[in-house]
Coordinates of C-alpha atoms and ligand atoms in Angstrom, one line a residue:
Chain A
M264 CA -0.1 0.1 0.1
Y265 CA 1.2 3.7 -0.8
P266 CA -0.2 7.0 -0.1
R267 CA -1.7 9.2 -2.8
P268 CA 1.1 11.3 -4.4
F269 CA 2.0 14.5 -2.5
R270 CA 4.5 17.1 -2.6
Y271 CA 7.2 17.0 0.0
H272 CA 8.5 20.1 2.0
R273 CA 11.2 20.0 4.5
A274 CA 11.1 22.8 7.1
A275 CA 14.5 24.0 8.2
S276 CA 13.0 25.8 11.3
I277 CA 9.5 26.2 13.2
R278 CA 9.0 29.6 11.6
E279 CA 9.4 28.0 8.2
A280 CA 7.0 25.2 8.9
V281 CA 4.5 27.8 10.1
S282 CA 5.0 29.7 6.9
L283 CA 4.6 26.7 4.6
L284 CA 1.6 25.7 6.5
A285 CA 0.1 29.0 6.0
E286 CA 1.0 29.2 2.3
L287 CA 0.3 25.9 1.3
G288 CA -3.3 26.1 3.1
E289 CA -5.7 23.2 4.1
E290 CA -4.4 20.6 2.1
A291 CA -1.1 20.7 4.0
K292 CA -0.3 18.4 6.9
L293 CA 2.6 18.3 9.3
L294 CA 4.8 15.1 9.5
A295 CA 6.5 14.2 12.8
G296 CA 6.9 10.6 13.6
G297 CA 4.4 9.6 11.0
Q298 CA 3.2 6.6 13.2
S299 CA -0.4 7.9 12.8
L300 CA -0.3 10.0 9.6
I301 CA 1.6 7.4 7.4
P302 CA -0.9 4.6 8.3
L303 CA -3.8 6.8 7.6
M304 CA -2.3 7.9 4.2
K305 CA -1.6 4.4 3.2
L306 CA -5.1 3.5 3.8
R307 CA -6.2 6.6 2.1
L308 CA -8.1 7.9 4.9
A309 CA -5.8 10.8 4.8
S310 CA -4.7 12.3 1.4
P311 CA -3.0 15.6 2.1
H312 CA -1.5 17.1 -1.1
H313 CA 1.4 18.4 0.8
L314 CA 3.7 17.2 3.5
V315 CA 5.7 19.5 5.7
D316 CA 8.3 17.2 7.2
L317 CA 9.2 18.6 10.9
N318 CA 12.0 15.9 11.3
F319 CA 15.0 18.0 10.0
I320 CA 14.2 20.9 12.2
P321 CA 17.2 21.1 14.6
D322 CA 16.7 21.2 18.3
L323 CA 13.1 20.3 18.6
S324 CA 13.8 17.2 20.4
Y325 CA 14.8 17.5 23.9
V326 CA 13.8 16.9 27.6
R327 CA 15.0 20.1 29.5
P328 CA 14.5 20.2 33.2
E329 CA 14.2 23.9 34.4
D330 CA 13.1 25.6 37.7
G331 CA 10.4 23.1 38.6
L332 CA 9.5 22.5 35.0
L333 CA 10.0 19.9 32.4
R334 CA 10.2 21.1 28.8
F335 CA 9.7 18.6 26.0
G336 CA 10.4 19.6 22.5
A337 CA 7.4 18.8 20.1
L338 CA 9.5 16.2 18.3
T339 CA 10.7 14.3 21.2
R340 CA 10.2 10.7 20.5
H341 CA 8.3 8.3 23.2
A342 CA 11.4 6.3 23.3
E343 CA 13.6 9.5 24.3
V344 CA 11.0 10.2 27.1
E345 CA 11.2 6.5 28.1
A346 CA 15.3 6.8 28.4
S347 CA 15.2 10.2 29.9
P348 CA 16.6 10.4 33.6
A349 CA 14.8 13.7 34.1
A350 CA 11.4 12.3 32.9
Q351 CA 12.1 9.0 35.0
Q352 CA 11.9 11.3 38.2
I353 CA 8.3 11.6 37.2
P354 CA 7.3 7.8 37.5
I355 CA 3.9 8.2 35.6
L356 CA 5.7 9.8 32.6
H357 CA 8.0 6.7 32.3
D358 CA 5.0 4.3 32.7
C359 CA 3.4 6.0 29.6
A360 CA 6.3 6.4 27.5
A361 CA 7.6 2.9 28.1
G362 CA 4.1 1.4 27.4
I363 CA 3.3 3.1 24.0
A364 CA 3.0 0.4 21.2
D365 CA 6.4 -1.2 20.7
V366 CA 10.2 -0.4 20.4
Q367 CA 9.9 0.6 16.9
V368 CA 6.7 2.9 17.2
R369 CA 8.3 4.4 20.2
N370 CA 11.4 5.1 18.5
R371 CA 9.6 7.1 15.8
G372 CA 6.3 8.5 17.5
T373 CA 6.7 11.9 19.1
L374 CA 4.9 13.6 21.8
G375 CA 3.8 16.6 19.9
G376 CA 2.5 14.3 17.2
S377 CA 0.5 12.2 19.7
L378 CA -1.2 15.4 21.4
A379 CA -2.0 17.1 17.9
E380 CA -3.5 13.6 16.6
A381 CA -5.9 13.7 19.8
D382 CA -6.8 9.9 19.2
P383 CA -9.2 9.1 21.9
S384 CA -7.0 6.1 22.8
G385 CA -3.6 8.1 22.9
D386 CA -1.7 7.5 26.1
W387 CA -0.1 10.8 26.6
A388 CA -3.1 12.9 26.8
P389 CA -4.8 11.3 30.0
V390 CA -1.2 11.0 31.6
L391 CA -0.4 14.7 31.1
L392 CA -3.9 15.8 32.3
T393 CA -3.1 14.6 35.8
L394 CA 0.0 17.2 36.0
P395 CA -0.3 20.8 35.4
T396 CA 0.8 20.7 31.7
E397 CA 0.8 23.5 29.1
V398 CA 1.1 23.2 25.3
V399 CA 3.1 26.0 23.7
C400 CA 1.9 26.6 20.1
V401 CA 3.2 28.7 17.3
G402 CA 1.2 30.1 14.4
P403 CA 1.3 32.9 12.0
E404 CA 0.1 35.4 14.6
G405 CA 2.8 34.3 17.0
E406 CA 3.1 32.2 20.0
R407 CA 0.5 31.3 22.8
T408 CA 0.5 28.9 25.6
L409 CA -2.5 26.9 26.4
P410 CA -3.3 24.6 29.4
L411 CA -3.6 21.1 28.1
A412 CA -7.0 20.8 29.7
E413 CA -8.3 23.3 27.0
F414 CA -6.5 21.8 24.2
F415 CA -8.8 18.9 23.2
V416 CA -12.0 19.6 21.4
D417 CA -13.3 16.3 20.4
A418 CA -12.1 13.0 18.9
Y419 CA -9.0 13.9 16.6
T420 CA -9.8 17.5 17.1
T421 CA -7.8 20.1 18.9
V422 CA -8.0 23.8 19.3
L423 CA -4.9 24.3 17.1
R424 CA -5.8 26.7 14.3
P425 CA -4.9 26.3 10.7
A426 CA -1.1 26.8 10.2
E427 CA -0.6 26.6 13.9
L428 CA 1.7 23.8 15.4
I429 CA 2.9 22.7 18.8
R430 CA 6.4 23.6 19.5
E431 CA 6.8 22.5 23.2
V432 CA 5.1 20.6 26.0
V433 CA 5.9 22.0 29.6
V434 CA 5.1 19.9 32.6
R435 CA 5.3 21.2 36.1
R436 CA 7.2 18.8 38.4
P437 CA 5.0 17.4 41.1
P438 CA 6.1 18.7 44.7
P439 CA 7.8 16.2 47.1
G440 CA 5.3 13.7 48.7
S441 CA 3.6 13.0 45.2
G442 CA 3.4 10.0 43.3
G443 CA 1.5 8.8 40.2
A444 CA 1.0 5.7 38.2
Y445 CA -0.4 4.9 34.6
L446 CA -2.2 1.6 33.8
A447 CA -3.4 0.4 30.6
V448 CA -5.1 -2.9 29.4
K449 CA -4.2 -3.9 25.9
R450 CA -4.3 -7.0 23.6
S451 CA -0.8 -7.0 22.5
A452 CA 2.0 -4.4 22.2
P453 CA 1.4 -2.6 18.8
V454 CA -2.2 -1.7 19.4
Y455 CA -3.9 1.1 21.4
A456 CA -5.3 0.1 24.8
T457 CA -9.0 -1.0 25.7
A458 CA -9.0 1.5 28.7
T459 CA -6.3 3.3 30.8
A460 CA -6.2 5.1 33.9
A461 CA -3.8 7.9 35.2
V462 CA -3.6 8.7 38.7
Q463 CA -1.2 11.4 40.3
L464 CA -1.6 11.8 44.0
M465 CA 0.1 14.0 46.8
L466 CA 0.0 12.8 50.3
A467 CA 0.1 15.2 53.4
D468 CA 1.3 12.6 56.0
R469 CA 1.6 9.1 54.4
E470 CA -2.1 8.6 54.6
T471 CA -4.1 11.6 53.7
C472 CA -4.6 12.6 50.1
S473 CA -4.2 16.4 49.8
E474 CA -4.3 16.5 46.0
A475 CA -5.4 14.2 43.4
G476 CA -5.3 14.1 39.5
I477 CA -7.3 11.3 37.7
A478 CA -7.8 11.0 34.1
L479 CA -9.1 8.1 31.8
G480 CA -8.1 7.2 28.3
A481 CA -9.7 5.2 25.5
V482 CA -13.3 5.4 27.2
G483 CA -14.6 8.6 25.5
L484 CA -14.2 10.7 22.4
T485 CA -11.6 12.8 24.4
P486 CA -9.5 11.7 27.5
I487 CA -11.7 12.3 30.5
K488 CA -10.5 14.3 33.7
A489 CA -12.6 12.5 36.4
A490 CA -13.2 15.5 38.6
E491 CA -15.7 13.5 40.9
A492 CA -13.2 10.9 41.4
E493 CA -10.4 13.4 42.3
A494 CA -13.0 15.1 44.8
A495 CA -13.5 11.7 46.5
L496 CA -10.0 11.5 47.4
R497 CA -9.0 15.1 48.1
G498 CA -8.6 15.6 51.8
Q499 CA -9.3 12.1 52.6
R500 CA -7.7 9.3 54.1
L501 CA -6.8 6.7 51.7
T502 CA -8.9 3.7 52.8
P503 CA -10.4 0.9 51.0
D504 CA -13.7 3.0 51.2
T505 CA -12.5 6.2 49.8
I506 CA -10.7 4.4 47.1
T507 CA -13.8 2.5 46.0
R508 CA -15.8 5.7 46.0
A509 CA -13.2 7.2 43.6
A510 CA -13.2 4.1 41.4
E511 CA -17.0 4.2 41.2
A512 CA -16.9 8.0 40.4
A513 CA -14.3 7.3 37.6
S514 CA -16.5 4.4 36.2
A515 CA -19.5 6.9 36.2
A516 CA -17.4 9.5 34.6
C517 CA -16.4 7.7 31.4
D518 CA -18.4 7.2 28.2
P519 CA -17.0 4.2 26.5
Q520 CA -18.1 3.1 23.1
P521 CA -18.6 -0.6 22.4
D522 CA -16.2 -2.1 19.9
G523 CA -14.0 -5.1 19.0
R524 CA -12.1 -4.5 22.4
G525 CA -15.1 -4.8 24.5
S526 CA -18.8 -3.8 25.4
A527 CA -19.2 -0.4 27.0
A528 CA -20.2 -2.2 30.5
Y529 CA -16.9 -4.1 30.3
K530 CA -14.8 -0.9 29.8
R531 CA -16.7 0.9 32.5
A532 CA -16.0 -2.0 34.8
L533 CA -12.3 -2.0 33.6
V534 CA -11.9 1.7 34.2
G535 CA -13.0 1.2 37.8
A536 CA -10.6 -1.6 38.6
L537 CA -7.7 0.3 36.8
V538 CA -8.3 3.2 39.1
K539 CA -8.2 1.4 42.2
R540 CA -4.9 -0.4 41.2
A541 CA -3.4 2.9 40.1
I542 CA -4.4 4.8 43.3
A543 CA -2.7 2.0 45.3
L544 CA 0.5 2.2 43.1
A545 CA 0.4 6.0 43.2
A546 CA 0.3 6.1 47.0
R547 CA 3.1 3.6 47.2
R548 CA 5.2 5.9 45.2
A549 CA 4.0 8.9 47.0
R550 CA 5.4 7.2 50.1
G551 CA 8.9 7.0 48.4
E552 CA 8.7 3.1 47.3
Q553 CA 10.1 2.3 44.0
V554 CA 7.5 0.3 42.2
E555 CA 7.9 -1.0 38.6
V556 CA 4.6 -0.5 36.7
S557 CA 3.7 -2.1 33.3
H558 CA 0.8 -2.4 31.0
I559 CA -1.5 -5.1 31.4
Y560 CA -1.8 -7.6 28.4
A561 CA -5.2 -9.3 28.4
Chain B
M8 CA -3.9 18.1 -7.3
P9 CA -0.7 19.2 -9.0
D10 CA 0.0 17.0 -11.9
E11 CA 3.8 16.9 -11.9
I12 CA 5.0 15.9 -8.4
P13 CA 8.7 16.6 -8.3
R14 CA 11.1 13.9 -7.2
V15 CA 13.2 14.5 -4.2
P16 CA 17.1 13.8 -4.2
I17 CA 18.1 11.7 -1.3
A18 CA 21.6 10.7 -0.3
L19 CA 22.1 7.9 2.3
R20 CA 24.2 4.9 3.2
V21 CA 22.6 1.5 3.5
N22 CA 24.7 -1.3 5.0
G23 CA 27.7 1.1 4.6
K24 CA 27.2 1.5 0.9
R25 CA 26.5 5.1 -0.3
Y26 CA 23.5 5.9 -2.7
A27 CA 22.4 9.1 -4.1
L28 CA 19.1 9.1 -6.2
E29 CA 15.9 10.8 -6.6
V30 CA 12.6 9.3 -5.3
E31 CA 8.9 10.0 -5.5
P32 CA 7.9 11.6 -2.1
R33 CA 5.2 8.7 -1.3
L34 CA 7.9 6.0 -1.8
L35 CA 8.0 4.1 1.5
L36 CA 11.4 3.3 3.0
V37 CA 10.6 -0.4 2.6
D38 CA 9.8 -0.3 -1.1
F39 CA 12.9 1.9 -1.6
L40 CA 14.9 -0.9 -0.1
R41 CA 13.3 -3.8 -1.9
R42 CA 12.5 -2.2 -5.3
E43 CA 14.9 0.6 -5.9
L44 CA 18.1 -1.0 -4.1
R45 CA 16.9 -4.9 -4.7
L46 CA 17.7 -5.4 -1.1
T47 CA 14.6 -7.9 -0.7
G48 CA 15.8 -9.3 2.7
T49 CA 13.6 -6.7 4.4
H50 CA 10.1 -8.4 4.4
V51 CA 6.5 -6.8 4.0
G52 CA 4.1 -8.8 6.2
C53 CA 1.0 -6.7 7.5
D54 CA 1.9 -3.4 5.7
T55 CA 0.0 -1.8 8.7
T56 CA 2.7 -1.2 11.2
Y57 CA 1.8 -4.1 13.2
C58 CA 4.0 -7.2 12.6
G59 CA 7.6 -5.7 12.3
A60 CA 8.8 -7.8 9.5
C61 CA 9.9 -4.7 7.9
T62 CA 12.2 -3.5 10.8
V63 CA 15.3 -1.8 9.8
L64 CA 17.7 0.4 11.7
L65 CA 17.6 4.0 10.8
N66 CA 20.5 6.0 12.3
G67 CA 21.0 3.1 15.0
V68 CA 17.3 2.9 16.1
S69 CA 14.8 0.3 15.0
V70 CA 11.8 1.6 12.9
K71 CA 9.2 -0.1 10.7
S72 CA 10.2 0.8 7.4
C73 CA 6.6 0.1 6.1
T74 CA 5.8 3.3 8.1
A75 CA 8.4 5.7 7.0
L76 CA 9.0 7.6 3.9
A77 CA 12.3 7.0 1.9
V78 CA 12.8 11.0 1.8
Q79 CA 13.1 10.9 5.6
A80 CA 16.0 8.6 5.2
D81 CA 17.8 11.3 3.5
Q82 CA 21.3 12.0 5.1
S83 CA 20.8 8.6 7.2
E84 CA 22.5 5.4 7.8
V85 CA 20.1 2.4 7.2
L86 CA 21.1 -1.1 8.5
T87 CA 19.1 -4.1 7.0
V88 CA 19.3 -7.7 7.4
E89 CA 22.0 -8.0 4.5
G90 CA 24.3 -5.7 6.5
L91 CA 24.5 -7.9 9.5
E92 CA 26.9 -10.5 7.8
Q93 CA 30.4 -9.2 7.7
D94 CA 33.3 -10.6 5.4
G95 CA 31.0 -13.8 4.5
R96 CA 30.4 -14.6 8.2
L97 CA 27.1 -14.6 9.7
H98 CA 26.4 -12.2 12.6
P99 CA 26.3 -14.0 15.9
L100 CA 22.6 -13.4 16.1
Q101 CA 22.1 -15.0 12.6
Q102 CA 24.2 -18.0 13.5
A103 CA 22.4 -18.4 16.9
F104 CA 18.9 -18.2 15.2
A105 CA 20.2 -21.2 12.9
D106 CA 21.6 -23.0 15.5
H107 CA 18.6 -22.7 18.1
H108 CA 15.9 -23.1 15.6
G109 CA 14.8 -19.4 16.1
L110 CA 13.1 -19.6 12.8
Q111 CA 10.7 -21.9 10.8
C112 CA 9.3 -20.2 7.6
G113 CA 11.6 -17.3 8.1
Y114 CA 9.1 -14.6 7.2
C115 CA 9.6 -12.8 10.6
T116 CA 13.3 -13.4 10.6
P117 CA 14.8 -10.1 9.2
G118 CA 12.8 -8.1 11.4
M119 CA 13.3 -10.3 14.3
L120 CA 17.1 -10.0 13.9
L121 CA 17.1 -6.5 13.6
S122 CA 15.0 -6.0 16.8
A123 CA 17.1 -8.3 18.6
Y124 CA 20.2 -6.6 17.1
Q125 CA 18.6 -3.1 18.7
L126 CA 18.0 -4.8 22.0
L127 CA 21.5 -6.2 22.5
A128 CA 22.9 -2.8 21.5
K129 CA 21.1 -1.3 24.5
S130 CA 21.2 -4.2 26.8
P131 CA 24.1 -6.7 26.2
N132 CA 22.7 -9.0 28.9
P133 CA 18.9 -8.7 28.7
S134 CA 16.6 -10.2 31.1
E135 CA 13.7 -12.3 30.1
A136 CA 11.2 -9.1 30.6
E137 CA 13.7 -7.2 28.4
M138 CA 13.7 -9.7 25.7
R139 CA 9.8 -9.9 25.5
K140 CA 9.7 -6.1 25.5
G141 CA 12.4 -5.9 23.0
I142 CA 10.7 -8.2 20.5
A143 CA 7.2 -7.0 21.2
G144 CA 6.9 -5.4 18.0
N145 CA 7.6 -8.4 16.0
T146 CA 5.1 -11.1 15.2
C147 CA 6.2 -14.6 14.5
R148 CA 3.3 -17.0 13.6
C149 CA 5.7 -20.2 13.7
T150 CA 8.0 -20.6 16.5
G151 CA 6.2 -19.8 19.6
Y152 CA 9.0 -17.4 20.4
Q153 CA 10.8 -19.7 22.9
N154 CA 13.5 -20.6 20.3
I155 CA 13.9 -17.0 19.6
F156 CA 14.6 -16.1 23.1
K157 CA 17.3 -19.0 23.2
A158 CA 18.7 -17.8 20.2
I159 CA 18.9 -14.1 21.4
R160 CA 20.4 -15.4 24.8
A161 CA 22.9 -17.4 23.1
A162 CA 24.1 -14.6 20.8
A163 CA 24.3 -12.2 23.6
A164 CA 26.5 -14.6 25.5
Q165 CA 28.8 -15.0 22.7
M166 CA 28.9 -11.2 21.8
R167 CA 29.7 -10.6 25.5
G168 CA 32.5 -13.0 25.3
R169 CA 34.1 -11.3 22.4
Ligands
FAD759 C1 1.1 0.0 15.7 C2 0.9 1.4 16.3 C3 0.5 1.2 17.7 C4 0.3 2.4 18.5 N1 -0.2 2.2 19.8 C5 -0.2 3.3 20.5 C6 -0.3 3.4 21.9 O1 -0.6 2.3 22.4 N2 -0.6 4.6 22.5 C7 -0.5 5.7 21.9 O2 -0.5 6.7 22.6 N3 -0.1 5.8 20.7 C8 0.1 4.7 19.7 N4 0.3 4.8 18.4 C9 0.3 6.0 18.0 C10 1.8 6.7 18.2 O3 1.9 7.1 19.5 C11 2.0 8.0 17.4 O4 3.3 8.1 17.2 C12 1.2 9.2 17.7 O5 -0.2 9.2 17.8 C13 1.4 10.2 16.7 O6 2.7 10.8 16.8 P1 3.6 11.0 15.4 O7 4.7 11.7 16.0 O8 3.8 9.6 14.8 O9 2.8 11.8 14.5 P2 2.2 11.9 12.8 O10 1.7 10.6 12.6 O11 3.5 12.4 12.3 O12 1.2 13.1 13.0 C14 -0.1 13.0 13.6 C15 -0.9 14.1 13.3 O13 -0.4 15.3 14.1 C16 0.1 16.3 13.4 N5 1.3 16.8 14.1 C17 2.5 16.2 14.1 N6 3.3 16.9 14.9 C18 2.5 18.0 15.1 C19 3.1 19.3 15.8 N7 4.3 19.5 16.4 N8 2.2 20.3 15.8 C20 0.9 20.2 15.3 N9 0.5 19.1 14.7 C21 1.2 18.1 14.5 C22 0.3 15.7 11.9 O14 0.0 16.7 11.0 C23 -0.8 14.7 11.9 O15 -2.1 15.1 11.7 C24 0.5 3.6 17.8 C25 0.9 3.7 16.6 C26 1.0 2.5 15.8 C27 1.4 2.7 14.2
FES760 S1 5.1 -4.9 7.4 FE1 5.9 -3.0 8.6 S2 5.1 -3.6 10.4 FE2 4.2 -5.5 9.2
FES761 S1 9.4 -18.2 11.4 FE1 7.7 -17.9 10.3 S2 6.7 -16.2 11.3 FE2 8.6 -16.4 12.4

């Protein structure tokens, strides 16, 4: 299979990529890792007339710690996040990066491409929604910085304007006493998950949850921030009871579609179970324990 | 749609050999290797980024060449299964796959070898879990994987010994 013919443009800088997009109009698309776009083009589900390749822009791929922040260049590959010692200090980021698809897809796919694609089953979105995260976008009118929570509009749809691109993703490092975990259930490595849960907690004394971020993936048209599940934990001691209440609130918050991966009821139940497990793992990490977390293949 | 699509010049090294030619932008890296360079060792299994039969190394990292464009390999170094053998001698991974029955039909083998090569480059003495993760993007319909793990383990031991 091969894509419909298109013209290939290689941007040498972000500025050039933006002006190429502005000049070429709606029929142009950016090419980052190509791990979503190229399969779509081969299946002729996407047939852009022009591709603007970001891969030759220097210094668009980095993980840079800075004053309590972690800055990721838009072209940073999943595998680079997986291997980054700075990103490993925030375990939920490593859980996510190391669990996406397989080695080859992680070597190619990028953080910016993943957010821009806004696939309802994408892993980065739910994970980053549990941390204060901002997206730095550049367009013909200049630069703007948006909270990630305002970035997704619908399945495969973001607030990015025509000719606007993601330049950088900025994550605020969680304060001491925090811990997070990301769990996904999937059938095999090179497929998207059936359901996922991201939980990021802060514990005041080793028992009481002072802050909670909970987000769900693959169970709605966009990633779902489960505000009621978070509220069920905030200010509470982590007991089987409060954890169950949070899991039930998360199940209620999701809006899964039945498909080959499972019925809506199954996915709803799965989300509850994943949230429970992720809370327990996040709490252990918040208490300073080193815990290995990996995706669940079922 | 514009009628005349300009071809794009690319210059790269494949298995150490230099090439400079012009390609259609939509040419996939795997088709470039197989059709333009006649390096048919790299296989196409699924053509949908799943099976890993088309795995090659692009600048030292494994990629599914059915899901990369030839134009993106400009100024790069590509390693395919044909480049593993040195001076007529099989690479230790190739020899170990033969010795330990790491293949039956052989369809997955070129990609499996490159994924194993990538794994051992990062982790010379991989654990069972690392091996599983390392070849998770490569499907084998014949062997049941156990002999592939045996082969990787044996090659790793030999390569560490050298
Ligand atoms: C077999 C397989 C399994 C996968 N499994 C998973 C999985 O389990 N979890 C998961 O999260 N993902 C998965 N993916 C998707 C993978 O993570 C992709 O890499 C990712 O979704 C898109 O990133 P990319 O860099 O490849 O983007 P591309 O495919 O290059 O681009 C995707 C879209 O984003 C646009 N774009 C790219 N970069 C930018 C930018 N900087 N600014 C604005 N727009 C931009 C492009 O124009 C395009 O529309 C899988 C992919 C494959 C092939
Ligand atoms: S042929 Fe490329 S992944 Fe199957
Ligand atoms: S040996 Fe036949 S698919 Fe692996």
